[in-house]
Amino acid sequence: MFFCFDRSKNHEPFHVQLYNYIKNEIQLGNLIAGEKLPSIRFLAHDLNVSKQVIHSVYQQLLAEGYVESKPRSGIFILPFENLKFISDPSPINHDEEVESPNISIDFFYSSLDPSKFPLRAWRKCMNRALENINNMTSYGEKQGELHLRKQISHYVRKSRGINCTSDQIFIFGGTQQSLQFITRLLDLASTMVAIENPGYEEARAAFVQSQCEICDIPLDEDGISVSHLKQTLTKAVYITASHQFPMGMVLPIKKRLELLEWAKRNQSYIIEDDYDSEFRHIGKPIPPLKSLDNANRVIYCGTFSKSFSPSIRCSYVILPEDLVKHGIQHLKSYSQGASLIIQDALAHFMEEGYFEKHLRRMKTTYQKKHKVLLKAIENYLYPFVEVIGEKAGLHVLLYLKHIKAEDLIIEAEKLGVRIYFPNVHWSLQKPESIIMLGFGALSEHQIESGIQLLSSIINHGAVPKGDGK
Amino acid sequence: MFFCFDRSKNHEPFHVQLYNYIKNEIQLGNLIAGEKLPSIRFLAHDLNVSKQVIHSVYQQLLAEGYVESKPRSGIFILPFENLKFISDPSPINHDEEVESPNISIDFFYSSLDPSKFPLRAWRKCMNRALENINNMTSYGEKQGELHLRKQISHYVRKSRGINCTSDQIFIFGGTQQSLQFITRLLDLASTMVAIENPGYEEARAAFVQSQCEICDIPLDEDGISVSHLKQTLTKAVYITASHQFPMGMVLPIKKRLELLEWAKRNQSYIIEDDYDSEFRHIGKPIPPLKSLDNANRVIYCGTFSKSFSPSIRCSYVILPEDLVKHGIQHLKSYSQGASLIIQDALAHFMEEGYFEKHLRRMKTTYQKKHKVLLKAIENYLYPFVEVIGEKAGLHVLLYLKHIKAEDLIIEAEKLGVRIYFPNVHWSLQKPESIIMLGFGALSEHQIESGIQLLSSIINHGAVPKGDGK
């Protein structure tokens, strides 16, 4: 075997050069199966380097399986085929910047107001969390940090009337993760899960990912049709009772009690997603089903995405007491999805009272924006539209009387206004004339301008108004 | 109707008192269905408050469905049953601190070294990310932030020989999320997925959650048995090729090429989890399968949990080019699982060169610890144990020759040393005599003391050594 290796002038270390040389020779077929590599002693002497260098190169080739070591006889090239698979990654990179249209007013329903974010307090809490370096180097508790769970249990008791211990609280990295945990816990795969139709598309997706069969329950004017639900054999219903998503109605107490009674009789579970109940613009927040549940039938899902920040990816589930042990077992093979450092920062943020203060501030802020939005709609868009839903949350739906939503969306985009088509939330018979306006992230001025721009489309006939048929 | 409401002396605002009073009267059955509430004007006058106050209370009761409003006749109590459901949450909280045993040396395999964490650089990057307040108030891109994806594409090209664009990179909040995305993308629910046995338990769990059928493939001495794999009809195999988890071997090049050839012929996919390839203590890192893939059959999973921090919950998937469009569509109904603020901080951290520097430092650190661990094992535990696996990663497995793992674990715990039983990673025929020692988080001194303490158990007969049968 002849070794034509020359140290090249490039800046790679010698052992890398040698390693690459031998590997290439094997790949090119110049060194073939069964051939013996020169002994370490010989090659070290020949190339005038230490034996250690040759040893490390051979070890690497051994580790990658190019060669094998036979005791007391040496190191041999291994046979293998399919060398065509080996491609040399060429240093190209065809990344291109994608130009996005110039949108100045975006009625996206999931964004929050950046100007009101309590940056200083949050930064303080983040830096405080960073003081405990273990927060960066470990996974943390699978159930979520106790410190945060305690804060959440205080919060839900005070603000939502839910009486639970921190043991009952399980932290996740978002509502979809919360729901996937619940499907495992209740063993819902391949079984029927009832959901509202229209309802929250991402919840549907989470159940679909867990292979649940979806049973769509229509809405009455006051929320989920309990009579429809009663005709099903489902063991679980997912519901946004305090502020139906996307329609916005509040489930009346009569139906709440009917639901609880149904769940108790059937030994079914109510999965209550209380995603934005903090922001009710008139009156007090609506008490959640969980606060009425004395039969351990309600599993409560909360999130910080609306009340604080969607960027922290932190949600929680409150289990009935009798499911807690079972719940902990079901965490075993799963990683905690919420960042430990963020959980700790959030716990400080709540403990120091910043969260409550922030909520108070945002309630006022969103209330004002909501008012401005409704007024602008009244001033500029009536009688061409109708507002759908309760006066709560961070979005409204508009029913367009003579216009297709799709057309309005396209025309609005040209004027720099982005509005949304909520029809993904309908499972069948998708509406053609409903648009969704989120107002959380927009200033009052932007809200008003945006609506004015929409009215210019509607009023000036840029969109064919049809004949209402 | 007679209203016996008296303003109480407690600190609740008047409208809350009145609201609670009416609700309680309804719940107690003192106000019954069909009864009319006093008019707003009358009650305001009677209670000597503004009409607005009464109006807001009635609105709240309306919203919650306790009462209904009949145009031009007034507000009436609605009928409902099942009042027994309504329970008054009493302000108890039976949280108790759970005492954990006093563990001073924890060989947990997923923790990292807190003393080497680049805190100052990370804090700087976090605070820089916080300067862009949109990072806190929006969800960010579903595929992950472009800024971070670009950094990852540079990194994998340079360090792993993978040539891909940022378009091919998809960010998730941990490997389980990455795998769930892949199962959706490849539509693997109800189909067979091959995994290594023993193999990474959390990967198995992610496939199970997505209702895949698991096909266990045994390991040969050099990694997954490709001949067994070839006998299956699976369309996807999950593999830890560069450092098999938990056994630690490296898949030789011959098998890598066989695997690629198999995938190409069968139009199957190889899901390569390259979880800790950064830390190889001898030689260069092993090139991933993805770097050899010129037929678009390898889906690559990377994570920052070992290389930087498990607490940031950030992982990524690299798709073959021809799956990218499909991949983006599959993100539609799912939220981004990785925190936007952390993604941005991580992108800065990589861009500024901190990540590379940190990796270099950790390679040396872990190499030293690994050496100390092996030496301590040799000094104190030979000949009672055997080390299993390649010299890479942040854990080793020990085969205990005459001792049951369970017994050693119990005795070690009494001395403040926690060691782990890896048998969750075996699907069947779980080994009784293997323990897992992670050393990432321990100091060299702790490693040595820990092994000494284990040896005191083994040598002093605290554990029955049996007769080797």
Tab-separated table of N, CA and C in Angstrom, chain A residues 151-277:
chain	number	residue	atom	x	y	z
A	151	GLN	N	-47.999	30.506	42.495
A	151	GLN	CA	-48.489	31.820	42.074
A	151	GLN	C	-49.768	31.681	41.245
A	152	ILE	N	-49.783	30.686	40.374
A	152	ILE	CA	-50.980	30.489	39.541
A	152	ILE	C	-52.165	30.103	40.409
A	153	SER	N	-51.914	29.259	41.427
A	153	SER	CA	-53.055	28.850	42.256
A	153	SER	C	-53.618	30.052	43.029
A	154	HIS	N	-52.741	30.967	43.481
A	154	HIS	CA	-53.243	32.204	44.104
A	154	HIS	C	-54.066	33.013	43.105
A	155	TYR	N	-53.487	33.136	41.911
A	155	TYR	CA	-54.116	33.976	40.902
A	155	TYR	C	-55.506	33.477	40.519
A	156	VAL	N	-55.626	32.164	40.245
A	156	VAL	CA	-56.937	31.668	39.806
A	156	VAL	C	-57.951	31.692	40.954
A	157	ARG	N	-57.453	31.573	42.186
A	157	ARG	CA	-58.399	31.651	43.296
A	157	ARG	C	-58.966	33.064	43.375
A	158	LYS	N	-58.056	34.010	43.290
A	158	LYS	CA	-58.456	35.401	43.464
A	158	LYS	C	-59.267	35.918	42.272
A	159	SER	N	-58.785	35.619	41.090
A	159	SER	CA	-59.403	36.278	39.935
A	159	SER	C	-60.462	35.422	39.272
A	160	ARG	N	-60.423	34.102	39.456
A	160	ARG	CA	-61.351	33.237	38.743
A	160	ARG	C	-62.210	32.395	39.666
A	161	GLY	N	-62.036	32.589	40.974
A	161	GLY	CA	-62.862	31.824	41.904
A	161	GLY	C	-62.599	30.329	41.891
A	162	ILE	N	-61.422	29.950	41.405
A	162	ILE	CA	-61.101	28.515	41.358
A	162	ILE	C	-60.254	28.161	42.569
A	163	ASN	N	-60.724	27.208	43.322
A	163	ASN	CA	-60.013	26.816	44.521
A	163	ASN	C	-59.225	25.549	44.248
A	164	CYS	N	-57.914	25.701	44.110
A	164	CYS	CA	-57.098	24.509	43.842
A	164	CYS	C	-55.735	24.675	44.485
A	165	THR	N	-55.048	23.574	44.664
A	165	THR	CA	-53.691	23.638	45.206
A	165	THR	C	-52.707	23.626	44.042
A	166	SER	N	-51.467	23.935	44.348
A	166	SER	CA	-50.446	23.926	43.295
A	166	SER	C	-50.229	22.510	42.756
A	167	ASP	N	-50.572	21.503	43.542
A	167	ASP	CA	-50.479	20.111	43.065
A	167	ASP	C	-51.362	19.852	41.861
A	168	GLN	N	-52.470	20.563	41.797
A	168	GLN	CA	-53.424	20.320	40.719
A	168	GLN	C	-53.035	21.031	39.425
A	169	ILE	N	-51.996	21.876	39.529
A	169	ILE	CA	-51.613	22.690	38.369
A	169	ILE	C	-50.459	22.037	37.617
A	170	PHE	N	-50.606	21.970	36.313
A	170	PHE	CA	-49.589	21.387	35.442
A	170	PHE	C	-49.250	22.432	34.378
A	171	ILE	N	-47.945	22.704	34.237
A	171	ILE	CA	-47.514	23.762	33.309
A	171	ILE	C	-47.121	23.159	31.961
A	172	PHE	N	-47.475	23.860	30.891
A	172	PHE	CA	-47.103	23.422	29.552
A	172	PHE	C	-46.645	24.617	28.709
A	173	GLY	N	-46.167	24.295	27.501
A	173	GLY	CA	-45.634	25.336	26.639
A	173	GLY	C	-46.643	25.879	25.638
A	174	GLY	N	-47.901	25.936	26.029
A	174	GLY	CA	-48.925	26.451	25.117
A	174	GLY	C	-50.158	25.567	25.186
A	175	THR	N	-51.289	26.134	24.759
A	175	THR	CA	-52.553	25.413	24.917
A	175	THR	C	-52.572	24.099	24.145
A	176	GLN	N	-51.937	24.054	22.980
A	176	GLN	CA	-51.924	22.788	22.237
A	176	GLN	C	-51.238	21.687	23.034
A	177	GLN	N	-50.151	22.046	23.701
A	177	GLN	CA	-49.490	21.060	24.565
A	177	GLN	C	-50.381	20.670	25.733
A	178	SER	N	-51.059	21.656	26.312
A	178	SER	CA	-51.990	21.358	27.404
A	178	SER	C	-53.012	20.330	26.940
A	179	LEU	N	-53.559	20.549	25.753
A	179	LEU	CA	-54.615	19.664	25.265
A	179	LEU	C	-54.078	18.274	24.946
A	180	GLN	N	-52.867	18.218	24.432
A	180	GLN	CA	-52.288	16.902	24.142
A	180	GLN	C	-52.075	16.116	25.432
A	181	PHE	N	-51.672	16.811	26.469
A	181	PHE	CA	-51.529	16.154	27.774
A	181	PHE	C	-52.880	15.601	28.232
A	182	ILE	N	-53.915	16.399	28.081
A	182	ILE	CA	-55.243	15.969	28.527
A	182	ILE	C	-55.720	14.749	27.731
A	183	THR	N	-55.447	14.741	26.439
A	183	THR	CA	-55.881	13.572	25.651
A	183	THR	C	-55.154	12.308	26.093
A	184	ARG	N	-53.874	12.442	26.447
A	184	ARG	CA	-53.152	11.267	26.966
A	184	ARG	C	-53.761	10.827	28.284
A	185	LEU	N	-53.966	11.821	29.142
A	185	LEU	CA	-54.428	11.550	30.501
A	185	LEU	C	-55.774	10.840	30.473
A	186	LEU	N	-56.677	11.324	29.630
A	186	LEU	CA	-58.019	10.744	29.584
A	186	LEU	C	-58.113	9.611	28.559
A	187	ASP	N	-56.971	9.333	27.926
A	187	ASP	CA	-56.914	8.254	26.947
A	187	ASP	C	-57.960	8.471	25.857
A	188	LEU	N	-57.913	9.627	25.252
A	188	LEU	CA	-58.948	10.012	24.289
A	188	LEU	C	-58.635	9.627	22.844
A	189	ALA	N	-57.415	9.108	22.599
A	189	ALA	CA	-57.089	8.723	21.221
A	189	ALA	C	-58.107	7.699	20.751
A	190	SER	N	-58.507	7.840	19.509
A	190	SER	CA	-59.504	6.946	18.889
A	190	SER	C	-60.876	7.029	19.544
A	191	THR	N	-61.081	7.991	20.413
A	191	THR	CA	-62.423	8.165	20.955
A	191	THR	C	-62.957	9.528	20.496
A	192	MET	N	-64.200	9.738	20.782
A	192	MET	CA	-64.884	10.937	20.327
A	192	MET	C	-64.634	12.108	21.289
A	193	VAL	N	-64.224	13.226	20.749
A	193	VAL	CA	-64.135	14.453	21.544
A	193	VAL	C	-65.072	15.480	20.913
A	194	ALA	N	-65.948	16.033	21.724
A	194	ALA	CA	-66.873	17.036	21.203
A	194	ALA	C	-66.218	18.410	21.269
A	195	ILE	N	-66.340	19.165	20.206
A	195	ILE	CA	-65.842	20.534	20.229
A	195	ILE	C	-66.892	21.454	19.616
A	196	GLU	N	-66.790	22.710	19.963
A	196	GLU	CA	-67.725	23.691	19.427
A	196	GLU	C	-67.453	23.916	17.942
A	197	ASN	N	-68.525	24.121	17.173
A	197	ASN	CA	-68.365	24.467	15.768
A	197	ASN	C	-69.259	25.660	15.442
A	198	PRO	N	-68.690	26.819	15.121
A	198	PRO	CA	-67.263	27.078	15.001
A	198	PRO	C	-66.562	27.030	16.350
A	199	GLY	N	-65.269	26.760	16.279
A	199	GLY	CA	-64.473	26.676	17.496
A	199	GLY	C	-63.012	26.929	17.184
A	200	TYR	N	-62.208	26.878	18.200
A	200	TYR	CA	-60.799	27.254	18.074
A	200	TYR	C	-60.040	26.206	17.255
A	201	GLU	N	-59.608	26.619	16.065
A	201	GLU	CA	-58.985	25.695	15.119
A	201	GLU	C	-57.755	24.998	15.705
A	202	GLU	N	-56.966	25.716	16.505
A	202	GLU	CA	-55.743	25.095	17.028
A	202	GLU	C	-56.055	24.018	18.060
A	203	ALA	N	-57.194	24.163	18.719
A	203	ALA	CA	-57.613	23.104	19.645
A	203	ALA	C	-57.993	21.869	18.845
A	204	ARG	N	-58.785	22.098	17.800
A	204	ARG	CA	-59.136	20.978	16.917
A	204	ARG	C	-57.869	20.265	16.443
A	205	ALA	N	-56.890	21.039	15.995
A	205	ALA	CA	-55.653	20.452	15.471
A	205	ALA	C	-54.945	19.611	16.538
A	206	ALA	N	-54.957	20.083	17.772
A	206	ALA	CA	-54.300	19.331	18.845
A	206	ALA	C	-55.005	17.998	19.068
A	207	PHE	N	-56.319	17.999	19.007
A	207	PHE	CA	-57.047	16.738	19.172
A	207	PHE	C	-56.809	15.809	17.977
A	208	VAL	N	-56.732	16.414	16.794
A	208	VAL	CA	-56.477	15.611	15.607
A	208	VAL	C	-55.090	14.976	15.692
A	209	GLN	N	-54.116	15.760	16.118
A	209	GLN	CA	-52.749	15.216	16.260
A	209	GLN	C	-52.756	14.011	17.200
A	210	SER	N	-53.586	14.060	18.211
A	210	SER	CA	-53.663	12.937	19.149
A	210	SER	C	-54.658	11.876	18.690
A	211	GLN	N	-55.072	11.974	17.434
A	211	GLN	CA	-55.927	10.955	16.819
A	211	GLN	C	-57.286	10.798	17.495
A	212	CYS	N	-57.800	11.897	18.040
A	212	CYS	CA	-59.171	11.846	18.543
A	212	CYS	C	-60.123	11.958	17.360
A	213	GLU	N	-61.286	11.377	17.522
A	213	GLU	CA	-62.321	11.618	16.524
A	213	GLU	C	-63.108	12.842	16.958
A	214	ILE	N	-63.284	13.751	16.020
A	214	ILE	CA	-63.894	15.021	16.378
A	214	ILE	C	-65.391	14.954	16.144
A	215	CYS	N	-66.146	15.388	17.134
A	215	CYS	CA	-67.588	15.467	16.987
A	215	CYS	C	-67.977	16.942	17.104
A	216	ASP	N	-68.384	17.525	15.993
A	216	ASP	CA	-68.716	18.956	15.993
A	216	ASP	C	-70.069	19.200	16.627
A	217	ILE	N	-70.108	20.100	17.573
A	217	ILE	CA	-71.377	20.459	18.204
A	217	ILE	C	-71.727	21.884	17.765
A	218	PRO	N	-72.901	22.075	17.187
A	218	PRO	CA	-73.231	23.437	16.740
A	218	PRO	C	-73.476	24.376	17.918
A	219	LEU	N	-73.468	25.641	17.613
A	219	LEU	CA	-73.737	26.643	18.640
A	219	LEU	C	-75.186	27.117	18.537
A	220	ASP	N	-75.824	27.289	19.696
A	220	ASP	CA	-77.058	28.067	19.725
A	220	ASP	C	-76.665	29.537	19.847
A	221	GLU	N	-77.661	30.366	19.971
A	221	GLU	CA	-77.340	31.782	20.078
A	221	GLU	C	-76.555	32.094	21.354
A	222	ASP	N	-76.763	31.261	22.372
A	222	ASP	CA	-76.075	31.518	23.647
A	222	ASP	C	-74.956	30.504	23.915
A	223	GLY	N	-74.402	29.942	22.847
A	223	GLY	CA	-73.258	29.044	23.043
A	223	GLY	C	-73.585	27.608	22.700
A	224	ILE	N	-72.700	26.718	23.054
A	224	ILE	CA	-72.779	25.320	22.629
A	224	ILE	C	-74.183	24.732	22.836
A	225	SER	N	-74.624	23.949	21.886
A	225	SER	CA	-75.947	23.339	21.989
A	225	SER	C	-75.854	22.112	22.884
A	226	VAL	N	-76.302	22.272	24.119
A	226	VAL	CA	-76.174	21.170	25.073
A	226	VAL	C	-77.064	20.012	24.661
A	227	SER	N	-78.188	20.323	24.018
A	227	SER	CA	-79.065	19.222	23.595
A	227	SER	C	-78.376	18.367	22.533
A	228	HIS	N	-77.641	18.995	21.616
A	228	HIS	CA	-76.851	18.219	20.652
A	228	HIS	C	-75.796	17.374	21.363
A	229	LEU	N	-75.157	18.013	22.313
A	229	LEU	CA	-74.092	17.304	23.028
A	229	LEU	C	-74.643	16.049	23.696
A	230	LYS	N	-75.835	16.182	24.261
A	230	LYS	CA	-76.422	15.060	25.000
A	230	LYS	C	-76.730	13.861	24.105
A	231	GLN	N	-76.864	14.141	22.807
A	231	GLN	CA	-77.146	13.034	21.893
A	231	GLN	C	-75.880	12.253	21.529
A	232	THR	N	-74.725	12.769	21.894
A	232	THR	CA	-73.477	12.081	21.544
A	232	THR	C	-73.081	11.130	22.666
A	233	LEU	N	-72.098	10.319	22.365
A	233	LEU	CA	-71.593	9.403	23.395
A	233	LEU	C	-70.205	9.835	23.860
A	234	THR	N	-69.903	11.099	23.652
A	234	THR	CA	-68.547	11.557	23.918
A	234	THR	C	-68.216	11.570	25.406
A	235	LYS	N	-66.970	11.280	25.700
A	235	LYS	CA	-66.497	11.298	27.082
A	235	LYS	C	-65.826	12.619	27.429
A	236	ALA	N	-65.715	13.516	26.444
A	236	ALA	CA	-65.071	14.794	26.731
A	236	ALA	C	-65.580	15.858	25.779
A	237	VAL	N	-65.788	17.042	26.312
A	237	VAL	CA	-66.154	18.163	25.458
A	237	VAL	C	-65.191	19.311	25.733
A	238	TYR	N	-64.715	19.908	24.650
A	238	TYR	CA	-63.829	21.070	24.754
A	238	TYR	C	-64.675	22.319	24.543
A	239	ILE	N	-64.562	23.272	25.452
A	239	ILE	CA	-65.464	24.421	25.374
A	239	ILE	C	-64.785	25.711	25.825
A	240	THR	N	-65.098	26.792	25.116
A	240	THR	CA	-64.635	28.122	25.509
A	240	THR	C	-65.840	28.852	26.085
A	241	ALA	N	-66.143	28.520	27.343
A	241	ALA	CA	-67.433	28.919	27.917
A	241	ALA	C	-67.511	30.412	28.241
A	242	SER	N	-66.422	30.979	28.716
A	242	SER	CA	-66.496	32.363	29.189
A	242	SER	C	-66.535	33.365	28.048
A	243	HIS	N	-65.996	32.963	26.912
A	243	HIS	CA	-65.969	33.868	25.759
A	243	HIS	C	-65.747	32.989	24.545
A	244	GLN	N	-66.843	32.537	23.966
A	244	GLN	CA	-66.741	31.534	22.911
A	244	GLN	C	-65.811	32.021	21.795
A	245	PHE	N	-64.888	31.137	21.387
A	245	PHE	CA	-64.023	31.471	20.275
A	245	PHE	C	-64.528	30.754	19.039
A	246	PRO	N	-64.761	31.467	17.935
A	246	PRO	CA	-64.545	32.900	17.709
A	246	PRO	C	-65.791	33.766	17.913
A	247	MET	N	-66.944	33.178	18.219
A	247	MET	CA	-68.186	33.942	18.147
A	247	MET	C	-68.377	34.926	19.298
A	248	GLY	N	-67.789	34.634	20.432
A	248	GLY	CA	-67.751	35.643	21.488
A	248	GLY	C	-68.884	35.619	22.495
A	249	MET	N	-69.826	34.679	22.388
A	249	MET	CA	-70.890	34.704	23.397
A	249	MET	C	-70.426	34.075	24.711
A	250	VAL	N	-71.194	34.372	25.773
A	250	VAL	CA	-70.912	33.828	27.096
A	250	VAL	C	-71.927	32.729	27.374
A	251	LEU	N	-71.480	31.594	27.820
A	251	LEU	CA	-72.411	30.501	28.114
A	251	LEU	C	-73.196	30.842	29.375
A	252	PRO	N	-74.525	30.898	29.278
A	252	PRO	CA	-75.307	31.307	30.457
A	252	PRO	C	-75.264	30.244	31.562
A	253	ILE	N	-75.551	30.697	32.744
A	253	ILE	CA	-75.427	29.833	33.916
A	253	ILE	C	-76.281	28.580	33.784
A	254	LYS	N	-77.452	28.718	33.179
A	254	LYS	CA	-78.326	27.560	32.985
A	254	LYS	C	-77.615	26.453	32.201
A	255	LYS	N	-76.979	26.864	31.129
A	255	LYS	CA	-76.272	25.877	30.309
A	255	LYS	C	-75.037	25.340	31.016
A	256	ARG	N	-74.406	26.205	31.803
A	256	ARG	CA	-73.239	25.735	32.553
A	256	ARG	C	-73.627	24.599	33.483
A	257	LEU	N	-74.754	24.804	34.150
A	257	LEU	CA	-75.195	23.785	35.102
A	257	LEU	C	-75.659	22.524	34.376
A	258	GLU	N	-76.300	22.724	33.232
A	258	GLU	CA	-76.694	21.566	32.425
A	258	GLU	C	-75.475	20.757	32.000
A	259	LEU	N	-74.450	21.488	31.561
A	259	LEU	CA	-73.212	20.832	31.141
A	259	LEU	C	-72.603	20.034	32.293
A	260	LEU	N	-72.547	20.663	33.465
A	260	LEU	CA	-71.946	19.996	34.622
A	260	LEU	C	-72.750	18.755	35.005
A	261	GLU	N	-74.062	18.895	34.929
A	261	GLU	CA	-74.932	17.766	35.259
A	261	GLU	C	-74.728	16.623	34.254
A	262	TRP	N	-74.661	16.999	32.984
A	262	TRP	CA	-74.412	16.012	31.922
A	262	TRP	C	-73.087	15.277	32.166
A	263	ALA	N	-72.044	16.064	32.489
A	263	ALA	CA	-70.725	15.464	32.697
A	263	ALA	C	-70.760	14.505	33.885
A	264	LYS	N	-71.489	14.901	34.916
A	264	LYS	CA	-71.544	14.083	36.114
A	264	LYS	C	-72.285	12.765	35.823
A	265	ARG	N	-73.404	12.887	35.153
A	265	ARG	CA	-74.200	11.684	34.848
A	265	ARG	C	-73.454	10.707	33.973
A	266	ASN	N	-72.746	11.269	32.959
A	266	ASN	CA	-72.065	10.411	31.985
A	266	ASN	C	-70.650	10.073	32.368
A	267	GLN	N	-70.209	10.592	33.489
A	267	GLN	CA	-68.783	10.456	33.831
A	267	GLN	C	-67.918	10.981	32.680
A	268	SER	N	-68.364	12.067	32.095
A	268	SER	CA	-67.582	12.711	31.030
A	268	SER	C	-66.807	13.885	31.609
A	269	TYR	N	-65.867	14.390	30.802
A	269	TYR	CA	-65.094	15.543	31.255
A	269	TYR	C	-65.370	16.780	30.398
A	270	ILE	N	-65.355	17.910	31.062
A	270	ILE	CA	-65.454	19.187	30.374
A	270	ILE	C	-64.057	19.799	30.360
A	271	ILE	N	-63.543	20.035	29.159
A	271	ILE	CA	-62.236	20.682	29.032
A	271	ILE	C	-62.509	22.147	28.755
A	272	GLU	N	-62.280	22.966	29.764
A	272	GLU	CA	-62.660	24.376	29.671
A	272	GLU	C	-61.449	25.228	29.315
A	273	ASP	N	-61.473	25.848	28.154
A	273	ASP	CA	-60.364	26.714	27.748
A	273	ASP	C	-60.746	28.165	28.026
A	274	ASP	N	-60.117	28.723	29.043
A	274	ASP	CA	-60.471	30.053	29.537
A	274	ASP	C	-59.434	31.047	29.028
A	275	TYR	N	-59.311	31.136	27.699
A	275	TYR	CA	-58.130	31.748	27.087
A	275	TYR	C	-58.001	33.245	27.255
A	276	ASP	N	-59.112	33.974	27.317
A	276	ASP	CA	-58.943	35.433	27.427
A	276	ASP	C	-59.973	36.066	28.352
A	277	SER	N	-60.413	35.286	29.336
A	277	SER	CA	-61.499	35.765	30.192
A	277	SER	C	-61.109	37.004	30.994
